Amino acid sequence: MIDDKIIQVHADYALDALKPKLNAYRHFRERVYIGVTASPEKRWKKHQGKGWKKMVLIYEAYSTDIAERLERGLINYARQCRYRVEIENVGDGGEGLSTTRQRHFLYLLVD
């Protein structure tokens, strides 16, 4: 299941707008993962077999640089917070981003 909860805000203000959204999911969910993809449907199919209940699209970035900056920023923020649920990200973000596509979606996987 893919939920479209994309916020409409300029990239310069996106990280501050995304933090409360992440906080809400971390408060009510058992597992949370932060990711970026150019193809949400294909990426969701890869994640489904790992027990995730849904993918929540939270931001649409129109450049690879913005997508990488936001993913890294949100992962870093999540690691600094002391929540009951830690994020499941192993890397720092930006791994595997498409350099041939400009449009990317920042997403959360939740369980």
PDB file of C-alpha atoms in Angstrom:
ATOM      1  CA  MET A   1       0.000   0.000   0.000  1.00  0.00           C
ATOM      2  CA  ILE A   2       1.382   3.396  -0.981  1.00  0.00           C
ATOM      3  CA  ASP A   3      -0.001   6.510   0.743  1.00  0.00           C
ATOM      4  CA  ASP A   4       0.525   9.904  -0.857  1.00  0.00           C
ATOM      5  CA  LYS A   5       1.167  12.355   1.983  1.00  0.00           C
ATOM      6  CA  ILE A   6       3.476  14.613  -0.007  1.00  0.00           C
ATOM      7  CA  ILE A   7       3.944  18.035   1.527  1.00  0.00           C
ATOM      8  CA  GLN A   8       4.131  21.041  -0.773  1.00  0.00           C
ATOM      9  CA  VAL A   9       6.943  23.258   0.456  1.00  0.00           C
ATOM     10  CA  HIS A  10      10.090  24.771  -1.055  1.00  0.00           C
ATOM     11  CA  ALA A  11      13.157  22.538  -0.722  1.00  0.00           C
ATOM     12  CA  ASP A  12      14.853  25.071   1.592  1.00  0.00           C
ATOM     13  CA  TYR A  13      12.088  24.559   4.165  1.00  0.00           C
ATOM     14  CA  ALA A  14      11.345  20.892   3.541  1.00  0.00           C
ATOM     15  CA  LEU A  15      13.487  19.338   6.278  1.00  0.00           C
ATOM     16  CA  ASP A  16      11.833  21.424   9.000  1.00  0.00           C
ATOM     17  CA  ALA A  17       8.409  20.530   7.597  1.00  0.00           C
ATOM     18  CA  LEU A  18       9.233  16.799   7.393  1.00  0.00           C
ATOM     19  CA  LYS A  19      10.523  16.387  10.962  1.00  0.00           C
ATOM     20  CA  PRO A  20       7.064  16.550  12.625  1.00  0.00           C
ATOM     21  CA  LYS A  21       5.706  14.062  10.073  1.00  0.00           C
ATOM     22  CA  LEU A  22       8.523  11.617  10.905  1.00  0.00           C
ATOM     23  CA  ASN A  23       7.986  12.181  14.636  1.00  0.00           C
ATOM     24  CA  ALA A  24       4.305  11.269  14.345  1.00  0.00           C
ATOM     25  CA  TYR A  25       5.035   7.989  12.583  1.00  0.00           C
ATOM     26  CA  ARG A  26       7.799   7.081  15.034  1.00  0.00           C
ATOM     27  CA  HIS A  27       5.428   7.689  17.926  1.00  0.00           C
ATOM     28  CA  PHE A  28       2.710   5.308  16.696  1.00  0.00           C
ATOM     29  CA  ARG A  29       4.576   2.639  14.700  1.00  0.00           C
ATOM     30  CA  GLU A  30       6.791  -0.333  15.512  1.00  0.00           C
ATOM     31  CA  ARG A  31       9.243   0.081  12.627  1.00  0.00           C
ATOM     32  CA  VAL A  32      10.229   3.063  10.484  1.00  0.00           C
ATOM     33  CA  TYR A  33      12.618   3.356   7.530  1.00  0.00           C
ATOM     34  CA  ILE A  34      13.516   6.500   5.565  1.00  0.00           C
ATOM     35  CA  GLY A  35      14.223   6.199   1.846  1.00  0.00           C
ATOM     36  CA  VAL A  36      14.345   7.877  -1.542  1.00  0.00           C
ATOM     37  CA  THR A  37      13.276   6.451  -4.891  1.00  0.00           C
ATOM     38  CA  ALA A  38      12.605   7.580  -8.430  1.00  0.00           C
ATOM     39  CA  SER A  39       9.990   4.825  -8.819  1.00  0.00           C
ATOM     40  CA  PRO A  40       7.735   4.326  -5.768  1.00  0.00           C
ATOM     41  CA  GLU A  41       5.796   1.375  -7.217  1.00  0.00           C
ATOM     42  CA  LYS A  42       8.924  -0.626  -8.062  1.00  0.00           C
ATOM     43  CA  ARG A  43      10.549   0.206  -4.738  1.00  0.00           C
ATOM     44  CA  TRP A  44       7.417  -0.779  -2.794  1.00  0.00           C
ATOM     45  CA  LYS A  45       7.386  -4.197  -4.466  1.00  0.00           C
ATOM     46  CA  LYS A  46      10.943  -4.769  -3.222  1.00  0.00           C
ATOM     47  CA  HIS A  47      10.035  -3.760   0.343  1.00  0.00           C
ATOM     48  CA  GLN A  48       6.751  -5.694   0.616  1.00  0.00           C
ATOM     49  CA  GLY A  49       8.419  -9.022   1.313  1.00  0.00           C
ATOM     50  CA  LYS A  50      10.141  -7.584   4.379  1.00  0.00           C
ATOM     51  CA  GLY A  51       6.979  -7.157   6.447  1.00  0.00           C
ATOM     52  CA  TRP A  52       6.333  -3.458   5.902  1.00  0.00           C
ATOM     53  CA  LYS A  53       2.673  -2.413   6.041  1.00  0.00           C
ATOM     54  CA  LYS A  54       2.912   0.667   3.863  1.00  0.00           C
ATOM     55  CA  MET A  55       5.064   3.183   2.063  1.00  0.00           C
ATOM     56  CA  VAL A  56       4.243   6.821   2.759  1.00  0.00           C
ATOM     57  CA  LEU A  57       5.431   9.328   0.159  1.00  0.00           C
ATOM     58  CA  ILE A  58       6.308  12.518   2.041  1.00  0.00           C
ATOM     59  CA  TYR A  59       8.193  14.770  -0.402  1.00  0.00           C
ATOM     60  CA  GLU A  60       8.792  15.084  -4.130  1.00  0.00           C
ATOM     61  CA  ALA A  61      12.263  16.416  -4.942  1.00  0.00           C
ATOM     62  CA  TYR A  62      12.977  17.729  -8.410  1.00  0.00           C
ATOM     63  CA  SER A  63      16.722  17.094  -8.294  1.00  0.00           C
ATOM     64  CA  THR A  64      18.986  14.305  -7.109  1.00  0.00           C
ATOM     65  CA  ASP A  65      20.921  16.754  -4.920  1.00  0.00           C
ATOM     66  CA  ILE A  66      17.797  17.861  -3.066  1.00  0.00           C
ATOM     67  CA  ALA A  67      16.640  14.268  -2.581  1.00  0.00           C
ATOM     68  CA  GLU A  68      20.011  13.220  -1.176  1.00  0.00           C
ATOM     69  CA  ARG A  69      20.255  16.254   1.116  1.00  0.00           C
ATOM     70  CA  LEU A  70      16.770  15.677   2.534  1.00  0.00           C
ATOM     71  CA  GLU A  71      17.225  11.945   3.034  1.00  0.00           C
ATOM     72  CA  ARG A  72      20.565  12.449   4.813  1.00  0.00           C
ATOM     73  CA  GLY A  73      19.130  15.279   6.900  1.00  0.00           C
ATOM     74  CA  LEU A  74      16.074  13.304   7.991  1.00  0.00           C
ATOM     75  CA  ILE A  75      18.129  10.201   8.848  1.00  0.00           C
ATOM     76  CA  ASN A  76      20.590  12.310  10.834  1.00  0.00           C
ATOM     77  CA  TYR A  77      17.734  14.037  12.678  1.00  0.00           C
ATOM     78  CA  ALA A  78      16.058  10.710  13.474  1.00  0.00           C
ATOM     79  CA  ARG A  79      19.274   9.282  14.914  1.00  0.00           C
ATOM     80  CA  GLN A  80      19.685  12.269  17.228  1.00  0.00           C
ATOM     81  CA  CYS A  81      16.165  11.981  18.655  1.00  0.00           C
ATOM     82  CA  ARG A  82      15.469   9.649  21.537  1.00  0.00           C
ATOM     83  CA  TYR A  83      12.293   7.896  20.508  1.00  0.00           C
ATOM     84  CA  ARG A  84      10.938   4.517  21.480  1.00  0.00           C
ATOM     85  CA  VAL A  85      11.330   3.405  17.871  1.00  0.00           C
ATOM     86  CA  GLU A  86      14.729   3.780  16.218  1.00  0.00           C
ATOM     87  CA  ILE A  87      14.823   4.029  12.446  1.00  0.00           C
ATOM     88  CA  GLU A  88      15.932   0.906  10.604  1.00  0.00           C
ATOM     89  CA  ASN A  89      18.305   2.677   8.217  1.00  0.00           C
ATOM     90  CA  VAL A  90      21.829   1.272   8.211  1.00  0.00           C
ATOM     91  CA  GLY A  91      23.406   3.831   5.855  1.00  0.00           C
ATOM     92  CA  ASP A  92      23.488   7.603   6.123  1.00  0.00           C
ATOM     93  CA  GLY A  93      21.316   8.144   3.040  1.00  0.00           C
ATOM     94  CA  GLY A  94      21.899   8.917  -0.598  1.00  0.00           C
ATOM     95  CA  GLU A  95      22.983   5.402  -1.517  1.00  0.00           C
ATOM     96  CA  GLY A  96      21.637   4.180  -4.826  1.00  0.00           C
ATOM     97  CA  LEU A  97      20.009   7.393  -6.004  1.00  0.00           C
ATOM     98  CA  SER A  98      19.370   7.519  -9.731  1.00  0.00           C
ATOM     99  CA  THR A  99      21.628   9.949 -11.544  1.00  0.00           C
ATOM    100  CA  THR A 100      19.642   9.609 -14.761  1.00  0.00           C
ATOM    101  CA  ARG A 101      16.370  10.798 -13.228  1.00  0.00           C
ATOM    102  CA  GLN A 102      15.856  14.162 -11.614  1.00  0.00           C
ATOM    103  CA  ARG A 103      12.534  13.538  -9.848  1.00  0.00           C
ATOM    104  CA  HIS A 104      12.758  11.523  -6.628  1.00  0.00           C
ATOM    105  CA  PHE A 105      10.331  10.781  -3.814  1.00  0.00           C
ATOM    106  CA  LEU A 106      11.317  10.804  -0.159  1.00  0.00           C
ATOM    107  CA  TYR A 107       9.342   8.125   1.657  1.00  0.00           C
ATOM    108  CA  LEU A 108       8.822   6.355   4.963  1.00  0.00           C
ATOM    109  CA  LEU A 109       8.225   2.652   5.364  1.00  0.00           C
ATOM    110  CA  VAL A 110       6.106   1.911   8.415  1.00  0.00           C
ATOM    111  CA  ASP A 111       4.933  -1.189  10.218  1.00  0.00           C
TER     112      ASP A 111
END
